[in-house]
Amino acid sequence: MGRPSVSKIHSYFNFNKSLNESACKNCECKIKGNHGTNLTNLKRHLASHHDELYEEYMSKELKKNNCVKKITKKESQLNLFNFLVPKVKVQLNKNIILDACIDLVTVNRRPFKKKFTINSYLIKKHVHAESLFIQDEIANEVQSKLISLKLDGVTRLNRAFLGVNMQYIVDDCIKLRTLGLVELTESHTGVYLKETILKILKKFKIEQKQLYTITSDNGANMLKAINLVEEEISATVAATTESNYELNDESIEETADVSSDSSSYDSSDSTEAAPVTDLLYDEQIAVLLNEDIECIDKEYEETEHVLNRIELANLGDCSIFNGIRCVAHTLQLAVIDTLKHNSIDKLLNKVRLLVRKLRNQTYIYLIKKEKLKLPILDCPTRWHSTFDMIERLQHLKAFIQNMAANDSKLRKFELSHFEWQQVDILFKTLLPAKICTKKLQYEQLTLTDFYGAWIACRIETESLNNEFSNKLVQCLRSREQNIMNNQVLLAAIFLDPRFSITLTEDQCNIAITHLINIWFHIKELETSQVDSNNANIEIENNIDESLTNNYDTDILEDFLKQKENDKQCSSISSLTSSQPNSQNSISTKMETLLKTYQLDEKRLNHKTNILEFWKTMKKKYPEIYQLSQIVFSVPATQVSVERLFSGLKFILSPYRCNITPIHLEDQLLVRTNRLFEKNYKKINFQE
């Protein structure tokens, strides 16, 4: 038998053991059970239906617990039903719940729960529906726009993936979008990667001619894939150009027929120009005869349209697609090349032996006791960890020297005075590269922002003038040849008044030619003609002074000032002498605009936000502003793809390694795009 109940509540009920029911003595209401959690049900019955009996019961309980304070019925009900707990009213509907469930398994990285109000099958279904919605949204955003991609590959839990991000400018801010994290099921050859990239573009309804640049690392298969994409785009452009030539020939023949008919009509009527009165009379006769007076004007406009289309076909037939090497990866390779130097490698090996000794539990305990930071052992393939190891070792220098004086075991691994000096020199040599890498992780980074950070890193490293710094500068100059000669970067520098003075005359000509080709490409992608009212818009000559003032001078600013002083004004004569006779051609107009901009705009401080600058120049240079929106949207790094891989480990974990590729891609597509959208809204809100 169980222990007999001592609660006074049972005195108000009759318990039927066979039916396991408690019947109220006052109203004969039946309640299941007689003990345990059901005891609260008996109390609630008295509190809700029998006030006097409940007060009597509570007084008995207070006397049993030797409590002098008398609790009223209202206080007891508040304590029983927790009425004092504050309530928050939240408006819910089906869409809000579904959206929260999608966030639960994507942004918050929670697994699919089988025992849930909305089961796992429905959540998967809605995640897939959300991914399709995002695909349509992205397809509508980039319709008839030039875009830039960045991609990278990763392997996790024996599964290989290709991450693809897209970047473009919206409302003068760089916007990131994830096109997918596709699982690779074949050998990672350049051909297979090229097919995967084109398949992703087709999935988002992005045409090949909309692709402007692809940023990737220096991997051989990635570079090969980009070259194959460039070849296919060039072949597509060539095929399109041939078809346009055929259409243009037909249009020219039709135009020639119309012009010959009109010329024969004019020659047959008269050989001299008709007086004004006769023209007015002829127009009156034409109106009376219900003839279309404007047919000649329409034919002239159609002829002009055909000629403009021929010019676009002739001048814009070359592909503007370019491959960009990730500058962060290039900087990493340059530093790794430096660390492989014989003298540096020997020093680092001795530092690693000392760090391994310090990571012994005996020394770890003593370091913690002194409240110092623990030593870090680096990963040789990641030079950031090597920098952190050296920095932490300098932090522990006094501790190591004091311990080595009394510990013979540690004394064998201690560095000499000369080696400590070498460690300090190496730390100072790698510090500018470390700062530059941090700048390259900025989400709103443009190509010219990277250019300024790279120059500052090289100047500061070169100013140290030691064995290590000279080796690093040599590696930087060797690696930068792969990225500095790109015409996309030259075009971006040309449109950036902060750094345009660093370009030579030949580089300026290359940049102008590339920008003109971009302009033709934009016009080909436009579905409607641009209004020709820009000529009537008053040009604003006043530049926001807040963009150029209140900046402190530094080493990069001094370098740019020196370049500005050395710059000659010979471009004025080249502007006047290089103008061809055809003043009505599109290329001549764009070339004139670009060279006029080059002469008029003065250099800005390198700390100026270039996107904000071009926002103020939108009315002054509307055509060049369109070009700046494309050029400055080109990604210099693939850092965002690396962040995409960081989110992969939360979804594809060892406890969730059997997710199908479709569901995994849907989750990552929704997760990353929602996070990017939140960051984009946060940036706009801060501005």
XYZ file of C-alpha atoms in Angstrom:
687
model
C 0.000 0.000 0.000
C 1.087 3.511 -0.703
C 1.572 6.214 1.849
C -1.771 7.721 3.006
C -2.472 11.256 1.809
C -2.280 14.024 4.447
C -3.730 16.833 2.323
C -6.918 18.471 3.612
C -8.287 18.736 0.060
C -9.402 15.086 0.080
C -11.954 15.828 2.810
C -14.090 17.655 0.244
C -14.143 14.767 -2.263
C -15.195 11.088 -2.362
C -12.684 8.915 -4.216
C -13.894 5.876 -6.212
C -10.869 3.612 -6.436
C -12.346 1.272 -9.067
C -13.131 4.183 -11.432
C -10.147 6.304 -10.304
C -12.432 9.328 -9.909
C -12.899 11.964 -7.221
C -16.516 13.187 -6.770
C -17.166 16.554 -5.173
C -19.334 16.221 -2.035
C -21.086 19.509 -2.724
C -21.887 19.297 -6.473
C -20.998 15.658 -7.269
C -18.706 16.784 -10.110
C -16.301 13.979 -11.038
C -12.574 14.598 -11.511
C -10.059 11.992 -12.605
C -7.421 10.889 -10.084
C -6.810 11.539 -6.430
C -3.117 12.342 -5.996
C 0.048 13.611 -7.742
C -0.422 16.309 -10.347
C -4.204 15.892 -10.245
C -4.157 17.454 -6.790
C -4.090 20.868 -8.451
C -7.303 20.008 -10.308
C -9.074 19.422 -6.996
C -7.905 22.825 -5.732
C -8.999 24.565 -8.923
C -12.444 22.990 -8.672
C -12.972 24.429 -5.195
C -11.542 27.819 -6.183
C -13.766 28.062 -9.271
C -17.073 26.650 -7.947
C -17.061 26.722 -4.128
C -15.622 29.929 -2.722
C -16.487 29.271 0.937
C -15.110 25.738 0.857
C -11.890 26.940 -0.790
C -11.364 29.651 1.871
C -11.955 27.060 4.550
C -9.430 24.732 2.945
C -6.806 27.490 2.677
C -7.228 28.433 6.356
C -6.670 24.792 7.334
C -3.516 24.687 5.232
C -2.227 27.873 6.861
C -2.821 26.530 10.345
C -1.030 23.313 9.394
C 1.991 25.292 8.190
C 1.898 27.583 11.282
C 1.280 30.612 9.121
C -0.288 33.583 10.950
C -0.990 35.701 7.852
C -4.463 35.220 6.439
C -4.680 34.895 2.648
C -7.876 36.041 1.026
C -9.611 34.211 -1.761
C -8.454 36.733 -4.371
C -4.803 36.446 -3.343
C -4.963 32.670 -3.359
C -6.531 32.640 -6.814
C -3.840 34.978 -8.116
C -1.157 32.697 -6.702
C -2.898 29.596 -8.028
C -3.531 30.783 -11.562
C -0.400 33.006 -11.837
C -2.422 36.072 -12.742
C 0.402 38.340 -11.636
C 2.694 37.121 -14.415
C 2.879 39.882 -17.081
C 1.446 38.980 -20.451
C 2.658 40.033 -23.893
C 0.140 39.938 -26.697
C 1.632 38.874 -30.037
C -0.313 38.974 -33.264
C 0.110 35.686 -35.103
C -1.087 34.365 -38.400
C -0.207 31.528 -40.727
C 2.475 33.456 -42.666
C 4.234 34.643 -39.509
C 4.358 31.100 -38.095
C 5.635 29.627 -41.358
C 8.246 32.365 -41.674
C 9.418 31.709 -38.113
C 9.642 27.970 -38.808
C 11.780 28.627 -41.879
C 14.071 30.844 -39.788
C 14.211 28.075 -37.193
C 15.858 25.579 -39.547
C 17.885 28.018 -41.661
C 19.077 31.109 -39.786
C 18.924 29.532 -36.295
C 20.378 26.205 -37.502
C 17.827 23.959 -35.759
C 17.115 20.443 -37.127
C 13.802 19.352 -38.605
C 11.598 18.292 -35.695
C 9.249 15.420 -36.274
C 7.133 16.082 -33.186
C 6.046 19.601 -33.974
C 2.833 21.417 -34.661
C 3.959 21.837 -38.252
C 5.654 18.587 -39.155
C 9.057 18.250 -40.792
C 7.600 17.482 -44.197
C 5.654 20.744 -44.266
C 8.651 22.748 -43.061
C 10.788 21.255 -45.841
C 8.045 22.110 -48.291
C 7.845 25.726 -47.144
C 11.644 26.097 -47.093
C 11.695 24.941 -50.706
C 8.878 27.351 -51.571
C 10.800 30.180 -49.914
C 13.919 29.296 -51.903
C 11.905 29.416 -55.142
C 10.534 32.811 -54.118
C 14.079 34.093 -53.497
C 15.161 32.767 -56.902
C 12.378 34.699 -58.627
C 13.170 37.808 -56.583
C 16.843 37.691 -57.549
C 15.978 37.026 -61.203
C 13.753 40.128 -61.264
C 16.366 42.284 -59.515
C 19.164 41.557 -61.984
C 17.075 41.494 -65.128
C 19.010 43.241 -67.937
C 21.846 44.210 -65.590
C 25.535 43.439 -65.603
C 26.491 41.314 -62.607
C 29.670 40.080 -60.947
C 30.143 36.657 -59.384
C 32.567 35.251 -56.835
C 32.996 31.569 -56.206
C 35.005 29.091 -54.192
C 34.976 25.396 -53.377
C 34.912 23.574 -50.040
C 34.854 20.000 -48.757
C 33.001 19.044 -45.591
C 32.197 15.596 -44.209
C 33.466 14.013 -47.435
C 31.085 16.135 -49.522
C 32.343 18.796 -51.960
C 30.461 22.017 -52.684
C 30.788 25.050 -54.952
C 29.640 28.323 -53.404
C 28.537 31.146 -55.717
C 27.757 34.694 -54.585
C 26.575 37.593 -56.724
C 27.343 41.254 -56.116
C 25.860 44.447 -57.521
C 25.036 47.969 -56.372
C 21.551 49.019 -55.289
C 20.862 52.509 -53.903
C 24.597 53.290 -53.892
C 25.360 50.335 -51.603
C 26.941 47.012 -52.507
C 24.401 44.217 -52.233
C 25.292 40.543 -51.862
C 23.191 37.631 -52.967
C 23.795 33.893 -52.750
C 23.046 31.982 -55.923
C 23.672 28.633 -54.347
C 25.907 26.127 -52.641
C 25.858 23.298 -55.162
C 27.190 19.853 -54.302
C 29.849 18.620 -56.750
C 29.449 14.966 -57.687
C 32.219 14.681 -60.293
C 35.924 15.408 -60.530
C 36.582 19.129 -60.022
C 37.883 19.823 -63.490
C 37.619 23.176 -65.216
C 35.048 21.839 -67.669
C 32.792 20.494 -64.918
C 33.040 23.698 -62.899
C 32.223 25.744 -66.014
C 29.105 23.670 -66.669
C 28.051 24.036 -63.030
C 28.448 27.835 -63.156
C 26.401 28.156 -66.346
C 23.741 25.849 -64.910
C 23.414 28.097 -61.853
C 23.077 31.179 -64.077
C 20.361 29.451 -66.089
C 18.546 28.547 -62.884
C 18.277 32.245 -61.996
C 17.410 33.247 -65.593
C 20.685 35.152 -65.977
C 21.969 35.330 -69.529
C 25.635 34.833 -70.311
C 25.977 38.351 -71.713
C 24.965 39.746 -68.307
C 28.081 38.276 -66.715
C 30.766 40.935 -66.210
C 33.379 39.417 -63.892
C 34.064 36.299 -61.835
C 36.283 36.554 -58.756
C 38.022 33.365 -57.611
C 41.178 32.169 -55.923
C 44.370 31.209 -57.753
C 43.452 27.522 -58.065
C 44.278 26.011 -61.460
C 40.830 24.447 -61.897
C 39.077 27.722 -60.988
C 41.160 29.747 -63.431
C 40.560 27.141 -66.127
C 36.806 27.248 -65.520
C 36.794 31.058 -65.813
C 38.739 30.878 -69.083
C 36.222 28.370 -70.459
C 33.332 30.618 -69.424
C 35.032 33.531 -71.190
C 35.469 31.452 -74.360
C 31.818 30.423 -74.354
C 30.648 34.000 -73.797
C 32.888 35.192 -76.647
C 31.482 32.489 -78.928
C 27.933 33.497 -77.997
C 28.691 37.173 -78.640
C 30.259 36.319 -81.999
C 27.208 34.287 -83.043
C 24.899 37.106 -81.970
C 26.994 39.639 -83.876
C 26.755 37.599 -87.107
C 22.981 37.447 -86.812
C 22.894 41.197 -86.150
C 24.963 41.810 -89.289
C 22.416 39.901 -91.363
C 19.561 41.909 -89.851
C 21.449 45.143 -90.363
C 22.118 44.340 -94.034
C 18.409 43.787 -94.592
C 17.591 47.035 -92.784
C 20.153 48.923 -94.855
C 18.670 47.556 -98.078
C 15.170 48.596 -97.020
C 16.426 52.053 -96.052
C 18.263 52.373 -99.354
C 15.101 51.503 -101.256
C 13.129 54.143 -99.396
C 15.803 56.790 -99.919
C 16.117 55.983 -103.626
C 12.363 56.287 -104.092
C 12.271 59.623 -102.343
C 15.281 60.918 -104.240
C 13.759 59.940 -107.592
C 10.560 61.666 -106.599
C 12.425 64.866 -105.698
C 14.513 64.889 -108.865
C 11.520 64.333 -111.081
C 9.594 67.206 -109.611
C 12.125 69.996 -109.572
C 15.825 70.640 -109.538
C 15.772 73.714 -107.292
C 14.732 74.135 -103.688
C 11.080 75.088 -103.349
C 10.227 78.349 -101.628
C 8.702 78.407 -98.167
C 5.289 79.386 -99.441
C 5.281 76.438 -101.810
C 6.205 74.064 -98.974
C 3.364 75.358 -96.869
C 1.025 74.959 -99.793
C 2.213 71.410 -100.372
C 1.632 70.594 -96.706
C -1.912 71.960 -96.954
C -2.558 69.808 -99.979
C -1.154 66.777 -98.117
C -3.488 67.333 -95.189
C -6.435 67.687 -97.516
C -5.509 64.436 -99.224
C -5.223 62.685 -95.787
C -1.590 61.859 -96.469
C 0.845 61.200 -93.637
C 3.076 64.257 -93.507
C 5.310 62.758 -90.824
C 6.213 59.675 -92.826
C 9.540 61.217 -93.850
C 10.388 62.038 -90.220
C 9.503 58.522 -89.144
C 11.643 57.052 -91.892
C 14.498 59.298 -90.776
C 14.132 58.153 -87.159
C 14.039 54.514 -88.199
C 17.158 55.034 -90.296
C 18.935 56.648 -87.344
C 17.850 53.730 -85.140
C 19.281 51.237 -87.633
C 22.559 53.166 -87.883
C 22.889 53.326 -84.096
C 22.238 49.601 -83.897
C 24.908 48.980 -86.538
C 27.355 51.118 -84.556
C 26.571 49.198 -81.366
C 27.102 45.943 -83.205
C 30.403 47.066 -84.713
C 31.905 48.670 -81.608
C 30.385 46.498 -78.904
C 31.029 43.109 -80.446
C 33.981 42.340 -78.132
C 33.330 40.586 -74.826
C 33.821 42.629 -71.658
C 33.965 39.559 -69.416
C 37.003 39.363 -67.115
C 38.304 37.048 -64.441
C 39.430 38.642 -61.167
C 41.839 36.933 -58.792
C 40.931 37.221 -55.126
C 43.238 39.869 -53.692
C 43.011 38.468 -50.163
C 44.200 35.099 -51.448
C 46.918 36.807 -53.498
C 48.147 38.664 -50.402
C 48.148 35.407 -48.475
C 50.272 33.720 -51.152
C 52.745 36.601 -51.114
C 53.165 36.375 -47.332
C 53.480 32.571 -47.443
C 56.183 32.919 -50.109
C 58.033 35.243 -47.742
C 57.699 32.898 -44.772
C 59.187 30.082 -46.854
C 62.480 31.968 -46.985
C 65.282 29.904 -45.442
C 66.164 32.250 -42.563
C 62.519 32.937 -41.661
C 61.586 29.250 -41.841
C 64.388 28.302 -39.427
C 63.310 31.013 -36.989
C 59.673 29.920 -37.106
C 60.570 26.272 -36.546
C 62.427 27.220 -33.359
C 59.477 29.356 -32.251
C 57.108 26.407 -32.778
C 59.309 24.143 -30.630
C 59.200 26.725 -27.825
C 55.419 27.090 -28.118
C 54.891 23.317 -28.020
C 56.964 23.189 -24.835
C 54.924 26.005 -23.282
C 51.702 24.165 -24.065
C 52.694 21.481 -21.557
C 50.175 21.268 -18.712
C 52.779 22.314 -16.152
C 53.490 25.609 -17.913
C 49.835 26.101 -18.832
C 48.981 25.983 -15.133
C 51.701 28.510 -14.282
C 50.645 30.832 -17.129
C 47.042 30.758 -15.922
C 48.214 31.413 -12.393
C 50.027 34.534 -13.606
C 46.821 35.538 -15.453
C 48.591 35.672 -18.808
C 47.311 34.713 -22.241
C 47.969 31.143 -23.350
C 50.437 30.420 -26.176
C 49.107 29.739 -29.681
C 50.459 27.108 -32.056
C 50.076 28.139 -35.685
C 48.911 26.320 -38.774
C 51.683 26.735 -41.407
C 49.189 27.123 -44.277
C 47.453 30.050 -42.517
C 49.880 32.892 -41.943
C 47.401 34.743 -39.724
C 47.875 32.049 -37.101
C 51.652 32.448 -37.491
C 51.285 36.177 -36.822
C 49.108 35.442 -33.770
C 51.677 32.912 -32.503
C 54.471 35.493 -32.727
C 52.333 38.177 -31.103
C 51.386 35.883 -28.204
C 54.990 34.790 -27.776
C 56.071 38.418 -27.359
C 53.356 38.765 -24.730
C 54.909 35.846 -22.807
C 58.539 36.960 -23.283
C 59.105 38.053 -19.660
C 57.470 34.889 -18.312
C 59.626 32.675 -20.548
C 62.850 34.408 -19.570
C 62.038 34.194 -15.850
C 61.071 30.508 -16.069
C 64.111 29.585 -18.197
C 66.445 31.059 -15.582
C 65.379 28.348 -13.095
C 64.150 25.590 -15.438
C 66.839 23.710 -17.339
C 64.286 21.924 -19.543
C 62.753 25.163 -20.783
C 66.204 26.748 -21.130
C 66.960 24.356 -24.007
C 64.083 25.829 -26.037
C 64.533 29.480 -25.091
C 65.377 31.947 -27.844
C 68.605 33.885 -27.823
C 68.732 37.674 -27.659
C 69.335 37.884 -31.423
C 66.426 35.514 -32.118
C 64.105 37.602 -29.961
C 65.116 40.617 -32.044
C 64.385 38.668 -35.221
C 60.957 37.711 -33.887
C 60.198 41.374 -33.178
C 61.330 42.389 -36.684
C 59.194 39.654 -38.251
C 56.194 40.803 -36.212
C 56.588 44.402 -37.403
C 57.047 43.183 -40.985
C 53.793 41.185 -40.986
C 51.756 43.851 -39.164
C 50.909 45.971 -42.301
C 49.793 42.825 -44.138
C 47.616 41.878 -41.168
C 45.980 45.323 -41.160
C 45.481 45.143 -44.924
C 43.781 41.740 -44.617
C 41.353 43.146 -42.055
C 40.459 45.965 -44.447
C 39.826 43.445 -47.230
C 37.119 41.804 -45.121
C 34.915 44.910 -45.288
C 31.569 44.058 -46.866
C 31.315 47.359 -48.818
C 34.834 46.941 -50.254
C 35.377 48.213 -53.804
C 38.253 47.515 -56.176
C 39.843 50.896 -55.502
C 39.489 50.458 -51.742
C 41.588 47.333 -52.119
C 44.010 49.254 -54.347
C 44.568 51.890 -51.672
C 44.957 49.277 -48.909
C 47.464 47.325 -51.035
C 49.562 50.436 -51.778
C 49.554 51.452 -48.108
C 50.622 47.930 -47.098
C 53.465 47.925 -49.601
C 54.690 51.430 -48.646
C 54.621 50.731 -44.904
C 56.384 47.392 -45.378
C 59.011 48.943 -47.642
C 59.689 51.729 -45.118
C 60.872 49.149 -42.546
C 63.876 48.423 -44.785
C 65.028 45.128 -43.252
C 65.764 41.690 -44.646
C 62.265 40.369 -44.022
C 60.427 43.458 -45.282
C 62.483 43.638 -48.484
C 61.658 39.985 -49.175
C 57.938 40.603 -48.568
C 57.915 43.674 -50.854
C 59.552 41.608 -53.563
C 56.871 38.928 -53.227
C 54.119 41.567 -53.229
C 55.386 43.125 -56.451
C 55.683 39.691 -58.051
C 52.141 38.672 -57.122
C 50.459 41.991 -57.873
C 51.254 41.712 -61.570
C 48.407 39.192 -61.862
C 45.848 41.646 -60.549
C 47.129 45.165 -61.297
C 47.120 44.800 -65.094
C 43.442 43.870 -65.269
C 41.431 46.321 -67.359
C 38.532 46.170 -64.891
C 40.792 47.428 -62.104
C 42.223 50.123 -64.408
C 38.690 51.274 -65.231
C 37.810 51.439 -61.522
C 40.962 53.440 -60.730
C 40.208 55.787 -63.643
C 36.759 56.541 -62.196
C 38.148 57.051 -58.691
C 39.518 60.603 -58.168
C 41.398 59.347 -55.117
C 43.804 57.158 -57.095
C 43.390 58.064 -60.791
C 46.637 60.061 -60.717
C 48.611 56.815 -60.318
C 47.684 55.691 -63.848
C 49.917 56.235 -66.839
C 48.630 57.624 -70.119
C 48.517 54.159 -71.708
C 46.615 52.770 -68.726
C 44.117 55.642 -68.979
C 43.525 54.827 -72.645
C 42.951 51.155 -71.798
C 40.500 52.170 -69.070
C 38.600 54.520 -71.401
C 38.319 51.850 -74.095
C 37.005 49.340 -71.573
C 34.471 51.808 -70.169
C 33.207 52.571 -73.678
C 32.734 48.836 -74.312
C 30.800 48.586 -71.046
C 28.585 51.448 -72.195
C 27.789 49.653 -75.436
C 27.031 46.501 -73.474
C 24.659 48.401 -71.206
C 22.812 49.780 -74.196
C 22.460 46.313 -75.668
C 20.942 45.032 -72.429
C 18.454 47.848 -72.077
C 14.943 46.996 -73.196
C 13.877 50.590 -73.660
C 15.674 53.623 -74.974
C 17.069 56.115 -72.523
C 15.495 59.585 -72.646
C 17.716 62.179 -74.265
C 16.886 64.921 -71.775
C 20.232 64.771 -69.969
C 21.555 67.633 -72.133
C 18.973 70.006 -70.662
C 19.858 69.178 -67.076
C 21.900 71.857 -65.380
C 25.322 70.604 -64.339
C 26.075 70.922 -60.679
C 29.635 72.080 -60.178
C 29.612 72.216 -56.405
C 31.068 69.134 -54.736
C 30.221 68.343 -51.167
C 33.126 69.791 -49.222
C 32.568 67.333 -46.399
C 33.916 64.597 -48.687
C 37.355 66.184 -48.978
C 37.962 68.083 -45.719
C 38.885 67.164 -42.166
C 41.300 64.339 -43.009
C 44.634 63.755 -41.349
C 47.696 63.221 -43.516
C 49.414 59.845 -43.490
C 51.896 57.854 -45.541
C 49.402 56.957 -48.296
C 48.156 60.553 -48.568
C 51.729 61.814 -48.906
C 52.345 59.288 -51.666
C 49.237 60.379 -53.567
C 50.106 64.069 -53.169
C 53.514 63.412 -54.667
C 51.873 61.656 -57.620
C 49.511 64.605 -58.034
C 52.405 67.069 -58.098
C 54.307 64.990 -60.644
C 51.278 64.685 -62.931
C 51.616 66.798 -66.059
C 48.795 68.549 -67.881
C 49.692 67.051 -71.259
C 46.308 65.307 -71.384
C 44.667 68.609 -72.427
C 46.407 68.609 -75.774
C 45.757 64.903 -76.240
C 42.055 65.535 -75.669
C 41.833 68.103 -78.438
C 44.050 66.219 -80.886
C 42.461 62.790 -80.444
C 38.915 63.818 -81.359
C 37.842 62.229 -84.661
C 35.726 63.929 -87.274
C 32.559 61.982 -86.505
C 31.202 64.034 -83.637
C 27.867 62.215 -83.595
C 29.173 58.708 -82.894
C 28.419 57.134 -79.529
C 32.024 56.159 -78.891
C 33.256 59.709 -79.519
C 30.692 61.157 -77.127
C 31.620 58.714 -74.381
C 35.335 59.259 -74.939
C 34.837 63.010 -74.723
C 32.814 62.678 -71.526
C 35.415 60.448 -69.905
C 38.336 62.689 -70.836
C 36.436 65.780 -69.730
C 35.780 64.092 -66.408
C 39.472 63.221 -66.176
C 40.460 66.864 -66.614
C 37.784 68.462 -64.435
C 37.768 66.288 -61.328
C 40.438 67.015 -58.749
C 41.993 64.435 -56.494
C 40.109 63.480 -53.327
C 41.474 62.308 -50.009
C 41.965 58.544 -49.995
C 39.632 58.187 -46.984
C 36.661 59.454 -49.005
C 33.827 57.007 -49.546
C 33.835 56.552 -53.319
C 30.232 55.317 -53.457
C 29.071 58.426 -51.601
C 31.123 60.580 -53.974
C 29.454 59.139 -57.062
C 26.099 59.543 -55.415
C 26.730 63.308 -55.464
C 27.912 63.111 -59.105
C 24.759 61.403 -60.368
C 23.341 64.545 -61.975
C 26.621 65.963 -63.169
C 27.817 62.811 -64.964
C 24.738 60.602 -65.475
C 26.394 58.336 -68.069
C 29.629 57.908 -66.117
C 27.562 57.339 -62.971
C 25.995 54.298 -64.656
C 29.462 52.987 -65.452
C 30.617 53.547 -61.868
C 27.710 51.489 -60.539
C 28.961 48.515 -62.547
C 32.710 48.909 -62.092
C 32.620 49.523 -58.335
C 30.319 46.548 -57.770
C 33.061 44.140 -58.895
C 34.154 42.080 -55.855
C 37.839 42.239 -55.020
C 37.723 39.234 -52.689
C 35.689 36.096 -52.107
C 35.366 36.647 -48.364
C 31.571 36.368 -48.435
C 31.843 32.883 -49.946
C 34.127 31.895 -47.064
C 31.424 33.131 -44.684
C 28.949 31.004 -46.591
C 31.128 27.991 -45.832
C 31.251 29.000 -42.163
C 27.460 28.763 -42.055
C 27.633 25.376 -43.754
C 29.171 23.724 -40.686
C 26.146 24.651 -38.574
C 23.659 23.060 -40.963
C 25.760 20.166 -42.282
C 27.071 18.968 -38.915
C 28.160 15.449 -37.897
C 24.690 15.058 -36.379
C 22.958 16.120 -39.604
C 25.187 14.698 -42.312
C 22.488 12.898 -44.324
C 20.698 15.983 -45.651
C 19.893 15.623 -49.337
C 21.626 18.084 -51.703
C 18.296 19.706 -52.644
C 17.237 20.380 -49.049
C 20.737 21.530 -48.106
C 20.866 23.974 -51.009
C 17.399 25.309 -50.155
C 18.340 25.892 -46.522
C 21.600 27.651 -47.329
C 19.979 29.756 -50.047
C 17.316 31.005 -47.639
C 19.701 31.403 -44.715
C 22.449 33.379 -46.443
C 20.156 35.635 -48.457
C 18.171 36.529 -45.362
C 21.358 37.319 -43.460
C 22.690 39.396 -46.374
C 19.376 41.230 -46.569
C 19.531 42.060 -42.853
C 23.082 43.403 -43.233
C 22.068 45.443 -46.289
C 19.124 46.996 -44.408
C 21.389 47.661 -41.425
C 23.888 49.538 -43.622
C 21.124 51.654 -45.185
C 19.685 52.371 -41.737
C 23.058 53.541 -40.411
C 23.445 55.884 -43.366
